[in-house]
Coordinates of C-alpha atoms in Angstrom, one line a residue:
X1 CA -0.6 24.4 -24.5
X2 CA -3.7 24.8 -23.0
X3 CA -6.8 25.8 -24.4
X4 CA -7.0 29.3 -23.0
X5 CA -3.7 29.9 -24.3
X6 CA -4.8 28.6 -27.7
X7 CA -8.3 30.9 -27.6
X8 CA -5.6 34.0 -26.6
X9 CA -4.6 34.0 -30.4
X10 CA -7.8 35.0 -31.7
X11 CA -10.5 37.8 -30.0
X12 CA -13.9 36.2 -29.4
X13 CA -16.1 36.0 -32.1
X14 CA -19.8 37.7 -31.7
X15 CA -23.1 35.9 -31.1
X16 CA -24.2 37.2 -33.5
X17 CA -21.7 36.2 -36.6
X18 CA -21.8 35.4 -40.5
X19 CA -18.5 34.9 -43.0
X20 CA -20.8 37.3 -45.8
X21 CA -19.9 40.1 -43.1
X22 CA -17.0 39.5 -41.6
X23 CA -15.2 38.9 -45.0
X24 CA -17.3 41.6 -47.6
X25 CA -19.6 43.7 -45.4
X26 CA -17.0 44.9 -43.3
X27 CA -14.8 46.6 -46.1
X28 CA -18.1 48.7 -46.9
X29 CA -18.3 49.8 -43.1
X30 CA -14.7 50.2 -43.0
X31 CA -14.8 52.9 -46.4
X32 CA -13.3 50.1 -48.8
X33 CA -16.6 49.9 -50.9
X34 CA -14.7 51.4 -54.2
X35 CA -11.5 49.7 -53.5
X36 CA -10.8 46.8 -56.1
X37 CA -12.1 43.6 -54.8
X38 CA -11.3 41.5 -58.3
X39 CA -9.1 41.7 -61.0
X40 CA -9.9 39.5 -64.2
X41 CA -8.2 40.4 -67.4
X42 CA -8.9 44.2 -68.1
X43 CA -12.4 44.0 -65.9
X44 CA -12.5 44.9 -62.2
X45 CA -15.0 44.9 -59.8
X46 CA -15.2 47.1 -56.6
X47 CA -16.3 45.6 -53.3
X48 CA -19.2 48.1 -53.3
X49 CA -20.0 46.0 -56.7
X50 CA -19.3 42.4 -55.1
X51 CA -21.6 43.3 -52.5
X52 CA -24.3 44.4 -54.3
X53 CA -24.3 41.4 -56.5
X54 CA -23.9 39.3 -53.2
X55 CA -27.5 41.0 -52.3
X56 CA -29.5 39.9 -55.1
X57 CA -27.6 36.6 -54.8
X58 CA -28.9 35.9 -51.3
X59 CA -32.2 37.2 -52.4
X60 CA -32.4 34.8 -55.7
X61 CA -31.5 31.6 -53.5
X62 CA -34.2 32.4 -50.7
X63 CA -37.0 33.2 -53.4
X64 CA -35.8 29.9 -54.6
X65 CA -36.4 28.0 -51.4
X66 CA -33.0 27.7 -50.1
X67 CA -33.0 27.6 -46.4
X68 CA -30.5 28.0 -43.7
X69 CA -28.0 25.3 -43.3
X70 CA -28.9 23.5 -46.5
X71 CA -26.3 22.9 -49.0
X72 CA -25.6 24.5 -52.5
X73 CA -23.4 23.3 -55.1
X74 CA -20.5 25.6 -56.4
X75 CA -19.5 24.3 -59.6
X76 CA -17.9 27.7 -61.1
X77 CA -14.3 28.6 -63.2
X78 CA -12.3 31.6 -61.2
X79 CA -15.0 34.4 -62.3
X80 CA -16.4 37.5 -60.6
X81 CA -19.7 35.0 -60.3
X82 CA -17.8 32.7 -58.2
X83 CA -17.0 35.7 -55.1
X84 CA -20.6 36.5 -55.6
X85 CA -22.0 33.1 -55.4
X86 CA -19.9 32.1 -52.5
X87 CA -20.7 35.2 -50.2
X88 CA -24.2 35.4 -51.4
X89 CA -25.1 31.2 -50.3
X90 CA -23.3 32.6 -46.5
X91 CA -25.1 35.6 -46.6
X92 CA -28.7 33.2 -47.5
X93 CA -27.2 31.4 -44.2
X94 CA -26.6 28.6 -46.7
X95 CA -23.5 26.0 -46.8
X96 CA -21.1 26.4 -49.6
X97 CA -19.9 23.1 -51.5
X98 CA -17.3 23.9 -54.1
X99 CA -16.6 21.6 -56.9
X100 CA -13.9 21.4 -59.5
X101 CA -15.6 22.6 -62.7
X102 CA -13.5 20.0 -64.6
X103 CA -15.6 16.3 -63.6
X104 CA -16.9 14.2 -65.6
X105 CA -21.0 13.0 -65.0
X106 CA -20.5 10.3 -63.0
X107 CA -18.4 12.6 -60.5
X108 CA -20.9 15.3 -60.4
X109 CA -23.7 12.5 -59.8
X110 CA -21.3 11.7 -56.8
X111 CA -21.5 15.0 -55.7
X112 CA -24.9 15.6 -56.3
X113 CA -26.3 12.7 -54.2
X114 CA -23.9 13.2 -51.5
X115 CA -24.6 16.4 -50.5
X116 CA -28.5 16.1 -51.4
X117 CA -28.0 19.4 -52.9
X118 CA -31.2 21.0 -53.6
X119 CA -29.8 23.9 -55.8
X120 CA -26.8 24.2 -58.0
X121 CA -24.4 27.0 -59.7
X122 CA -22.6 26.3 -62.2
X123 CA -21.5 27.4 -65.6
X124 CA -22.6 26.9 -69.1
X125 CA -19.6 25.1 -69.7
X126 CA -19.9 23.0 -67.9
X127 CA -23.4 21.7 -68.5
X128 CA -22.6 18.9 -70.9
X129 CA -21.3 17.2 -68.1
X130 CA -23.1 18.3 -65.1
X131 CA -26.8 18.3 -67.2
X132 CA -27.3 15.0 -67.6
X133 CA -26.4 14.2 -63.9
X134 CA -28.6 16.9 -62.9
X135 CA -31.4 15.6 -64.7
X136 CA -31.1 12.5 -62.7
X137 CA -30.3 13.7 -59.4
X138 CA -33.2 12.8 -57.3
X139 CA -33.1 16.1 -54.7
X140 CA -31.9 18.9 -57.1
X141 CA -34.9 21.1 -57.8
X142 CA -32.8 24.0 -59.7
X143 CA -29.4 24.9 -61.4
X144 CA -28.5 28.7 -61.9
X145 CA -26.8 29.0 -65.3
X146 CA -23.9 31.3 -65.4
X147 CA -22.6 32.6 -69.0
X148 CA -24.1 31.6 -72.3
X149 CA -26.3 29.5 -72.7
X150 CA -26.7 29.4 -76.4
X151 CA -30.9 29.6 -76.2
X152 CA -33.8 28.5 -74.2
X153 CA -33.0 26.8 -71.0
X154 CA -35.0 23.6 -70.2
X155 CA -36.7 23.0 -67.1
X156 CA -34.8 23.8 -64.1
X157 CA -32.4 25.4 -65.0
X158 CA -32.5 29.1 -65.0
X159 CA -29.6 32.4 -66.3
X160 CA -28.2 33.3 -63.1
X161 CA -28.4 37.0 -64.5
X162 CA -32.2 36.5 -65.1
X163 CA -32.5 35.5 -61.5
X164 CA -30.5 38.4 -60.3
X165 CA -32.5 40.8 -62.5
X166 CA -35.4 39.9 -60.9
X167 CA -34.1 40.9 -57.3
X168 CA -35.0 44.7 -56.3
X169 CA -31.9 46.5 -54.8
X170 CA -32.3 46.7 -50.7
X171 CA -34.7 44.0 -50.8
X172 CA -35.1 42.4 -47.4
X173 CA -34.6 39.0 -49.0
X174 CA -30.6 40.6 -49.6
X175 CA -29.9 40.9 -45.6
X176 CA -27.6 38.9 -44.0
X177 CA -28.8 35.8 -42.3
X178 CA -28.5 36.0 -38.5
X179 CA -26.0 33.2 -37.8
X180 CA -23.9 32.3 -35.1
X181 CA -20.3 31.3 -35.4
X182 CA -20.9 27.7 -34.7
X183 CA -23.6 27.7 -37.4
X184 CA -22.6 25.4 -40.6
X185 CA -20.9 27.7 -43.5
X186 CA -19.1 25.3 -45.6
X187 CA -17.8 22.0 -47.1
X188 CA -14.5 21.4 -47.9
X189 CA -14.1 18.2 -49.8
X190 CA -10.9 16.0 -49.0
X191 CA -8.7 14.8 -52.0
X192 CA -10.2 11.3 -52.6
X193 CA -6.8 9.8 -53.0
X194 CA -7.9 6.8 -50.6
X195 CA -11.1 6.6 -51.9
X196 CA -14.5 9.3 -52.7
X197 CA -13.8 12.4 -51.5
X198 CA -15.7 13.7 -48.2
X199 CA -16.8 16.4 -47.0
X200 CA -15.1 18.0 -43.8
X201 CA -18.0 20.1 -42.6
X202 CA -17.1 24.0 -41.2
X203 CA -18.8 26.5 -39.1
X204 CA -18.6 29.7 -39.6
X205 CA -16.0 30.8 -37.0
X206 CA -13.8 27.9 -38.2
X207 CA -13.1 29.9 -41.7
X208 CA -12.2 33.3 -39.6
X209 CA -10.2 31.5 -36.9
X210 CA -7.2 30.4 -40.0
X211 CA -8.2 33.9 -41.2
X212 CA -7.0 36.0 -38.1
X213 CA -3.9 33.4 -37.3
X214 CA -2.3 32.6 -40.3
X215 CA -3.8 35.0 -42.4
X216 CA -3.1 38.0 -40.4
X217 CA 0.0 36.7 -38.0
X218 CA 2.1 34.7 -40.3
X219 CA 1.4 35.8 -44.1
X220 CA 0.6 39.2 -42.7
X221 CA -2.3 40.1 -45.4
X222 CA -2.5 43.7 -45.8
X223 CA -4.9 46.2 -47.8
X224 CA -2.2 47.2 -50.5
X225 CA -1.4 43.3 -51.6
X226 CA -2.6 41.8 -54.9
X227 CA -2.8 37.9 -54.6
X228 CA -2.6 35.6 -57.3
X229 CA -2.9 32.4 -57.1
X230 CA -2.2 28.7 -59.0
X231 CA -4.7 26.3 -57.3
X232 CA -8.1 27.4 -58.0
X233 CA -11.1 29.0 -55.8
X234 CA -12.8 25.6 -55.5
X235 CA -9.6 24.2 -53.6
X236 CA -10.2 25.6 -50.3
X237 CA -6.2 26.7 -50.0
X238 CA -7.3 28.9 -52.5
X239 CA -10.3 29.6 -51.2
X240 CA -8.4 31.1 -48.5
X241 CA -5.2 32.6 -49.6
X242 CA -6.9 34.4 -52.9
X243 CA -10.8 34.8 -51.8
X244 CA -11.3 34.9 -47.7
X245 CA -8.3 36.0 -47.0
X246 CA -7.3 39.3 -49.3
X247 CA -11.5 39.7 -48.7
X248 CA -10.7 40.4 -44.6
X249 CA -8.1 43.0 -45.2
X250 CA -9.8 45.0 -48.2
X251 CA -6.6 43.4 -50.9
X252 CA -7.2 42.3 -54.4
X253 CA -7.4 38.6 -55.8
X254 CA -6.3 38.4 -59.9
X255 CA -9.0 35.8 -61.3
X256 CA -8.4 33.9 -64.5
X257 CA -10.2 30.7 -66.2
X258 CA -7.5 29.0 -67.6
X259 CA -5.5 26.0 -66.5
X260 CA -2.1 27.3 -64.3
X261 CA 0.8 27.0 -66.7
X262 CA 3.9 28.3 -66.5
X263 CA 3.0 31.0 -69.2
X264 CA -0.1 31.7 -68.0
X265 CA 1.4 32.5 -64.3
X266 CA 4.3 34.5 -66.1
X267 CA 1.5 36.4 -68.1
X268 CA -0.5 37.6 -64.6
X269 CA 2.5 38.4 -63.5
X270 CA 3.5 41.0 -65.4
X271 CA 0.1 41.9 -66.7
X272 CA -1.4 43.0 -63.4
X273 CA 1.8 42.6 -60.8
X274 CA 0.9 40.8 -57.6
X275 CA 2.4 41.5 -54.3
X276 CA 1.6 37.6 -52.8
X277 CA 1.7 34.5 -55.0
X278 CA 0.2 31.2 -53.9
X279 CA 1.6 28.2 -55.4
X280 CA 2.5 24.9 -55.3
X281 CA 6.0 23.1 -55.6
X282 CA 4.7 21.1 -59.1
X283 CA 4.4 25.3 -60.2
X284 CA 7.1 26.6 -58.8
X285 CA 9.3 23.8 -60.7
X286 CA 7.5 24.6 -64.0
X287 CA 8.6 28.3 -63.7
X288 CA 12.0 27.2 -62.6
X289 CA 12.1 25.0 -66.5
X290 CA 10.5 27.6 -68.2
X291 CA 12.9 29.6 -71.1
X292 CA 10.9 32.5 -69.5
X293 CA 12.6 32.4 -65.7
X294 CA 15.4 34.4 -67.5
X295 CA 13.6 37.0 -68.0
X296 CA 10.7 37.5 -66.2
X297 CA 10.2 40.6 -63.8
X298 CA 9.0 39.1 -59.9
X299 CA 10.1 42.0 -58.6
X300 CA 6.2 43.2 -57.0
X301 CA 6.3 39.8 -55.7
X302 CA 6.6 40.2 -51.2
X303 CA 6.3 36.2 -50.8
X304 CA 5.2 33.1 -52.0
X305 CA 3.1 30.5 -50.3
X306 CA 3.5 26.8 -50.8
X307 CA 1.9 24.2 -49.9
X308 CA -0.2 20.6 -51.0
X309 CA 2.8 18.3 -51.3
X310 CA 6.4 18.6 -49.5
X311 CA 8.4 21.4 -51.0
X312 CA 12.1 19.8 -51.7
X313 CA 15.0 21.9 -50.4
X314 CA 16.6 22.0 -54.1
X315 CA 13.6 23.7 -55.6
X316 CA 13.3 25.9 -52.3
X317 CA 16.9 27.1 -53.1
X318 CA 16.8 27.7 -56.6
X319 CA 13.9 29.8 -56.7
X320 CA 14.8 32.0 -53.7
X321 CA 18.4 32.1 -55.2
X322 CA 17.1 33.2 -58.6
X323 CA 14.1 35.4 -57.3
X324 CA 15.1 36.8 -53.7
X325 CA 11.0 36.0 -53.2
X326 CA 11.0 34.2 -49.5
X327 CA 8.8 31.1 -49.8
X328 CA 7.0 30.3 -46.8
X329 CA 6.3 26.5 -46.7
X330 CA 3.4 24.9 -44.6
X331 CA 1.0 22.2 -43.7
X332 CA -2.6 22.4 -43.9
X333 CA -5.8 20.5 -44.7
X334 CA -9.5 20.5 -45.4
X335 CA -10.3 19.4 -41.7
X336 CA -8.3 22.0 -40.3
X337 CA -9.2 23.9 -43.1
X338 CA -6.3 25.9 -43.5
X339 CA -2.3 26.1 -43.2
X340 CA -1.4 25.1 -39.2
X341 CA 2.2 24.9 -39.2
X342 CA 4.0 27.2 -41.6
X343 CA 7.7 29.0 -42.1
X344 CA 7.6 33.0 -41.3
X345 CA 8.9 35.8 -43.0
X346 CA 12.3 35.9 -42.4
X347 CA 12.3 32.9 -40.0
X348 CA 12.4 30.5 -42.5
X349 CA 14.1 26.5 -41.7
X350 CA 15.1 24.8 -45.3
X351 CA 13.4 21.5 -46.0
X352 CA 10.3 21.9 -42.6
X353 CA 7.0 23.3 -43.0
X354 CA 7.9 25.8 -40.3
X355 CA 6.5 25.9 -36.4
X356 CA 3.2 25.8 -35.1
X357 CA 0.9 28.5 -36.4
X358 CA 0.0 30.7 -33.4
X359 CA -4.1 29.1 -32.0
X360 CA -2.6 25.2 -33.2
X361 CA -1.1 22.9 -30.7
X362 CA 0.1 19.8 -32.4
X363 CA 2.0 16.7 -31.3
X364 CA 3.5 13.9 -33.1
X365 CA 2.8 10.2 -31.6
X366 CA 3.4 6.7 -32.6
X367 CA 1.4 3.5 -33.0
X368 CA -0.1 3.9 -29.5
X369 CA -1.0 7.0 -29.5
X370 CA 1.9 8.6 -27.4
X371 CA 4.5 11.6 -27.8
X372 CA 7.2 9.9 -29.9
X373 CA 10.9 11.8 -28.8
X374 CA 11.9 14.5 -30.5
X375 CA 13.1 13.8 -34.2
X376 CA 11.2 10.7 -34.6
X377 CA 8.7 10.2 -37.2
X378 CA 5.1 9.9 -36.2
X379 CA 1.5 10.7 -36.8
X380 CA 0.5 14.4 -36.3
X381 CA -2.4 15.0 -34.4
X382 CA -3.5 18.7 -34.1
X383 CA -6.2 21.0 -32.3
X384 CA -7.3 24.4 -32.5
X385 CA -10.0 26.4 -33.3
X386 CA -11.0 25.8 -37.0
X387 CA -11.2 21.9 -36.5
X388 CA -14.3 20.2 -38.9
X389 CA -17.2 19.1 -36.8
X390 CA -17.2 15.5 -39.1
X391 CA -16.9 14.2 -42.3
X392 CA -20.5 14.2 -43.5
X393 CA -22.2 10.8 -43.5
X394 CA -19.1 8.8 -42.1
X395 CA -19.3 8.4 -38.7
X396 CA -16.4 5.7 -38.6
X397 CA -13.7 8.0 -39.9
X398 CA -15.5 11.0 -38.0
X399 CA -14.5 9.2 -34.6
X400 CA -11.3 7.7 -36.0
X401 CA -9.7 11.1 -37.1
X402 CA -11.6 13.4 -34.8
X403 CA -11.6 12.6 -31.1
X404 CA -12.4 15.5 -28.3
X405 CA -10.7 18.8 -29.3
X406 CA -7.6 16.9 -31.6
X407 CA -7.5 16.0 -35.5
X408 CA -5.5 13.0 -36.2
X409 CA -3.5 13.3 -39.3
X410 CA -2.6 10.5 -42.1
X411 CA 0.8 12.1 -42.5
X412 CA 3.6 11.1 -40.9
X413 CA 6.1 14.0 -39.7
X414 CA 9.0 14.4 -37.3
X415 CA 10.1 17.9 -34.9
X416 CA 13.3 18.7 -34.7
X417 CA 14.5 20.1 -30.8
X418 CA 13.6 23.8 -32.1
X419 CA 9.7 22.9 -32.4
X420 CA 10.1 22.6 -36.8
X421 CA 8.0 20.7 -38.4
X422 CA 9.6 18.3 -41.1
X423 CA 7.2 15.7 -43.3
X424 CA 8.0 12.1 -43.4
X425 CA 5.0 11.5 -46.1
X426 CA 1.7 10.1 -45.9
X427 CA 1.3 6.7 -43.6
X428 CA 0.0 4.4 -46.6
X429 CA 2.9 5.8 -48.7
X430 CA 5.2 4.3 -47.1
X431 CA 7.3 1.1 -48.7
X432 CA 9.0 -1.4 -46.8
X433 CA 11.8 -2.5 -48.5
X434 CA 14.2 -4.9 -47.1
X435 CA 12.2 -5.0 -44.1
X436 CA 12.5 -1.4 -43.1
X437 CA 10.1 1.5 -44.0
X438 CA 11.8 3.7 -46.4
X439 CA 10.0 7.0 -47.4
X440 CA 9.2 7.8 -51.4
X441 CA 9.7 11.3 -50.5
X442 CA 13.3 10.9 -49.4
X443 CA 14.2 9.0 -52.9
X444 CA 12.2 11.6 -54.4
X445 CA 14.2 14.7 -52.9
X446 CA 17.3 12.8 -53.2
X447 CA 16.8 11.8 -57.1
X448 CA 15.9 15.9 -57.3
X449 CA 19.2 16.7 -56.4
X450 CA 20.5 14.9 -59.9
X451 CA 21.3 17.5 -62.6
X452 CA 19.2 15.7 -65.0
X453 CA 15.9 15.3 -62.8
X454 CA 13.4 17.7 -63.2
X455 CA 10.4 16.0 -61.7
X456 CA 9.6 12.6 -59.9
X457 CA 7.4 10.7 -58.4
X458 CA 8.4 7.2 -56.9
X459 CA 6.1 4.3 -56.1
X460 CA 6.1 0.9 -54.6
X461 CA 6.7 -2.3 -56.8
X462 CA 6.7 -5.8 -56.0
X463 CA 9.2 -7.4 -57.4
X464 CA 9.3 -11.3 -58.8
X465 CA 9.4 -12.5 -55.8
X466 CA 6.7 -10.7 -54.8
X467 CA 8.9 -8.2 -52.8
X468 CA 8.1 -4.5 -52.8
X469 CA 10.8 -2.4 -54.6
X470 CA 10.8 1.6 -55.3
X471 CA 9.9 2.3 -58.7
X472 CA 10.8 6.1 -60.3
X473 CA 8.5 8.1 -62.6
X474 CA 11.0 10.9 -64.4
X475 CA 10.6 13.7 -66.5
X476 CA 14.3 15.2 -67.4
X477 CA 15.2 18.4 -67.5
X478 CA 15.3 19.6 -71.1
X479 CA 18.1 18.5 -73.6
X480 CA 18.6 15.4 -71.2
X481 CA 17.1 11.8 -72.2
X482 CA 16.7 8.5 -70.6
X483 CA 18.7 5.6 -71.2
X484 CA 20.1 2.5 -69.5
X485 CA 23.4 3.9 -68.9
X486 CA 21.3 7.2 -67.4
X487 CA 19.1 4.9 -64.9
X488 CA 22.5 3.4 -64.0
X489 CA 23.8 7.0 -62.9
X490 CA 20.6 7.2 -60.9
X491 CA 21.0 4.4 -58.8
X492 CA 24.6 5.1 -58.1
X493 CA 23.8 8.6 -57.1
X494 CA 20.9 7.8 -54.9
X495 CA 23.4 4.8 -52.9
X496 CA 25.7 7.8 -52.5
X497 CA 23.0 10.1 -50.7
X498 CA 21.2 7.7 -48.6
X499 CA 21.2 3.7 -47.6
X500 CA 21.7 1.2 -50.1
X501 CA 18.2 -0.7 -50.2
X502 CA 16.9 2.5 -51.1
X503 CA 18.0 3.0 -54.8
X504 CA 14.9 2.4 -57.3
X505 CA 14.7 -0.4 -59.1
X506 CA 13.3 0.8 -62.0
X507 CA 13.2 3.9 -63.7
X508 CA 10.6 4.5 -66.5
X509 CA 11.0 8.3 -68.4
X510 CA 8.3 10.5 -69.0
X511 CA 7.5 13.9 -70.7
X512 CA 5.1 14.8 -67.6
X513 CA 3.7 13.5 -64.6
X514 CA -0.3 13.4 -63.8
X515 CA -1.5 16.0 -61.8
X516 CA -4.8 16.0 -59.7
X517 CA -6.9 19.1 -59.7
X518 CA -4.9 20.3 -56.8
X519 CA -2.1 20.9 -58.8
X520 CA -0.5 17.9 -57.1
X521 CA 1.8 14.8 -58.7
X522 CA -1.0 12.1 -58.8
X523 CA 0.5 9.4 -57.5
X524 CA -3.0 7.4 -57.2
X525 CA -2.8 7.0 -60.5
X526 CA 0.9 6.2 -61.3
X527 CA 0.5 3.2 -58.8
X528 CA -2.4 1.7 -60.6
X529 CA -0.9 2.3 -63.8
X530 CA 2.3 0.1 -62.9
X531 CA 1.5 -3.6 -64.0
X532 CA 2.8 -6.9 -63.1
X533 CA 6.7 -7.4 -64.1
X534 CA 7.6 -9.0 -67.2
X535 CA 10.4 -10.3 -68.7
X536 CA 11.3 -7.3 -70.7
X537 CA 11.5 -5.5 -67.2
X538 CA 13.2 -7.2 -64.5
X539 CA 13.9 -6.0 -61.0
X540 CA 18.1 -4.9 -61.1

């Protein structure tokens, strides 16, 4: 596809352009100001109200020396503050850098020197952590307080209400900063599962390009949805599908502050019924295994998005079998940004992430960097117009993943002859087993397919020998348990669906598997929690 045909998705942004008013301003100019914006337990706030908080906002980072382009740490639970915060550092001209409220110091140290952050918000909460690294960090000047603080602030740190209070309404220091759309607007931090996590860094046209293609062409946002959502606002899927993205279209986004459970998604559910759920396969299988499934009421539910690691075909079958909610499956990331390749609304392929999302042009090659045939597995390389400039201060991988206009992915996928998209697993996931690369997600889907596997998550293992085996993490469905003579039904099962050198090796049974803050099986940590063989575990 060429590149005309890919700028024919999306109308040419202004010279003139900031995210503050395409996203928040423009539902006040379009006569949504007393529309609900956020839903959080019984409060909601009007976007007349976000915007007027997004005012003193921008006014309380300039009067604090924030300048245009410079960084500000987002360190917030999913609260009315974080909307605020977020639009008010674009409207400043600033560049958003969310962080999972959840660290520990010596993350938020991480984070703090990285991005030379010279101002922080955060909440009181989370101060016991991100204090003392604060106190240390050698750029930060101030950290905006949100909630209780329990007393007198030290030095430095300041009530984000206080700072607001002191901001006049329609104070010049509240108008939107005159940026273009190829001005910096935000970081989006990748996973860190090969190492610290970097920043992809995103102009502001990048954030409304995914906005008017998937957004608006594939999920079809509209004005009368409510979104909910699993992942949290600092994970920029979320950022999109329950902040940006209701934002554009004048929707609603339910906020809550809790960890995503089962209950707690059943609870928002019927407590303030959502039209558009965004969640992830590790959730969708929870709510499959909860007692609660049998009676819960999804009926307001229009569609679910999935996406942040491969969706197996049993679990896409079950729920729409037991819900009639379509899930639409995709592939994004936090260079891209957003979702690229997704399923549609009633054009839905089991087991692929869908076709290319209309503004995208992707390819799959091999080794050398050419078009492998169609239904070979490859890497995906993709283009289009929300691509990250870099990865902040790493020019190596900047020029080894983004070269001219395409993004080189570390996933491996195949397309089938009707342009689907089908994932093969990441690159460095991959085991070789017998001398042939054999995919952990295949075992996984296939193991899935058991009656008495609920979840898995299957690693490589050398062997005595030294030879690398698959290993299988399980957590059984309820009133099942692990035993020899179960693991031996595993392995036969698995020789039955797919080639014999396959079959795990070992099976070890667990209550739960590690997530990440993404909501994802973390399978980082399974790996390095797998020690040498011994005697009491041999390789069978």
């Amino acid at each position: 596809m060429a590149q005309a045909d890919l700028c024919s998705a999306v109308a040419p942004f202004p010279e003139r352009f900031n995210l503050c008013t395409y996203y928040l301003d423009r539902s006040l100019d379009e006569g949504r100001g007393r529309r609900v914006a956020l839903i959080a337990g019984k409060e909601m706030r009007t976007y007349a109200e976000i915007a007027a908080r997004t005012g003193k906002v921008a006014a309380a980072l300039r009067r604090a020396g924030v300048r245009p382009e410079e960084r500000v740490l987002l360190v917030l639970p999913d609260r009315f503050e974080f909307a605020e915060s977020f639009f008010g550092i674009l409207r400043a001209g600033g560049v958003f850098a969310m962080v999972n409220p959840l660290l520990k110091r010596e993350e938020y140290a991480y984070y703090l020197a990285y991005s030379k952050a010279r101002l922080a918000i955060v909440h009181a909460e989370v101060l016991a952590e991100f204090g003392p690294a604060a106190r240390e960090a050698r750029l930060l000047k101030q950290v905006l307080v949100v909630g209780d603080v329990g007393g007198d602030i030290a030095g430095g740190f300041t009530s984000y209400e206080q700072a607001l209070a002191a901001e006049r309404d329609g104070s010049s220091e509240a108008e939107c900063e005159p940026t273009g759309p190829d001005d910096l607007a935000g970081w989006l931090f990748t996973s860190g599962s090969t190492g610290k996590p970097k920043a992809c860094v995103h102009t502001h046209a990048d954030f409304a390009w995914s906005t008017e293609t998937y957004a608006l062409q594939i999920v079809r946002y509209a004005e009368s949805d409510r979104c909910l959502s699993v992942p949290k606002l600092f994970f920029g899927y979320a950022t999109g599908t329950n902040l940006m993205f209701p934002f554009r279209v004048g929707a609603s986004s339910i906020l809550f502050e809790g960890r995503s459970t089962a209950d707690e998604l059943f609870d928002q559910i019927a407590a303030h019924r959502p039209t558009l759920l965004t969640s992830v396969p590790t959730m969708i299988n929870a709510m499959l295994r909860s007692p609660r499934m049998k009676t819960a009421d999804l009926k307001s539910l229009r569609v679910c998005l999935s996406a942040g690691e491969a969706l197996p075909p049993k679990l896409y079958q079950e729920w729409r079998s037991r819900t009639g909610v379509e899930i639409l499956d995709g592939i994004g990331s936090a260079e891209m940004f957003h979702i690229y390749i997704s399923n549609r609304l009633g054009d839905v392929k089991e087991a692929s992430l869908g076709q290319i999302v209309p503004g995208y042009e992707a390819v799959v090659v091999g080794e050398d960097g050419k078009e492998v045939p169609t239904g070979e597995p490859g890497l995906l390389r993709v283009r289009g117009g929300s691509t990250a400039l870099c990865y902040w201060a790493d020019k190596a991988k900047s020029r080894a993943t983004f070269q001219g206009e395409w993004c080189t992915s570390a996933d491996l996928f195949h397309r089938d002859a009707e342009g689907y998209y089908f994932y093969e697993g990441r690159a460095d996931d991959l085991l070789k087993v017998s001398g042939i690369f054999t995919s952990p997600l295949e075992i996984e889907n296939a193991l899935l397919e058991h009656p008495a596997v609920a979840e898995v998550c299957v690693c490589g293992h050398d062997d005595e020998e030294g030879l690398t085996k698959p290993f299988a993490f399980v957590v059984l469905k309820e009133g099942k348990r692990g035993s020899d003579a179960l693991a031996l039904e595993l392995k036969a099962w698995i020789k039955t669906k797919l080639a014999p050198h396959k079959y795990p090796r070992w099976f070890e049974w667990r209550e739960s598997l590690p997530k990440n803050d993404r909501g994802k099986v973390a399978r980082k940590e399974l790996k390095e929690e797998l020690e040498p063989l011994t005697s009491e575990r041999p390789c069978a």
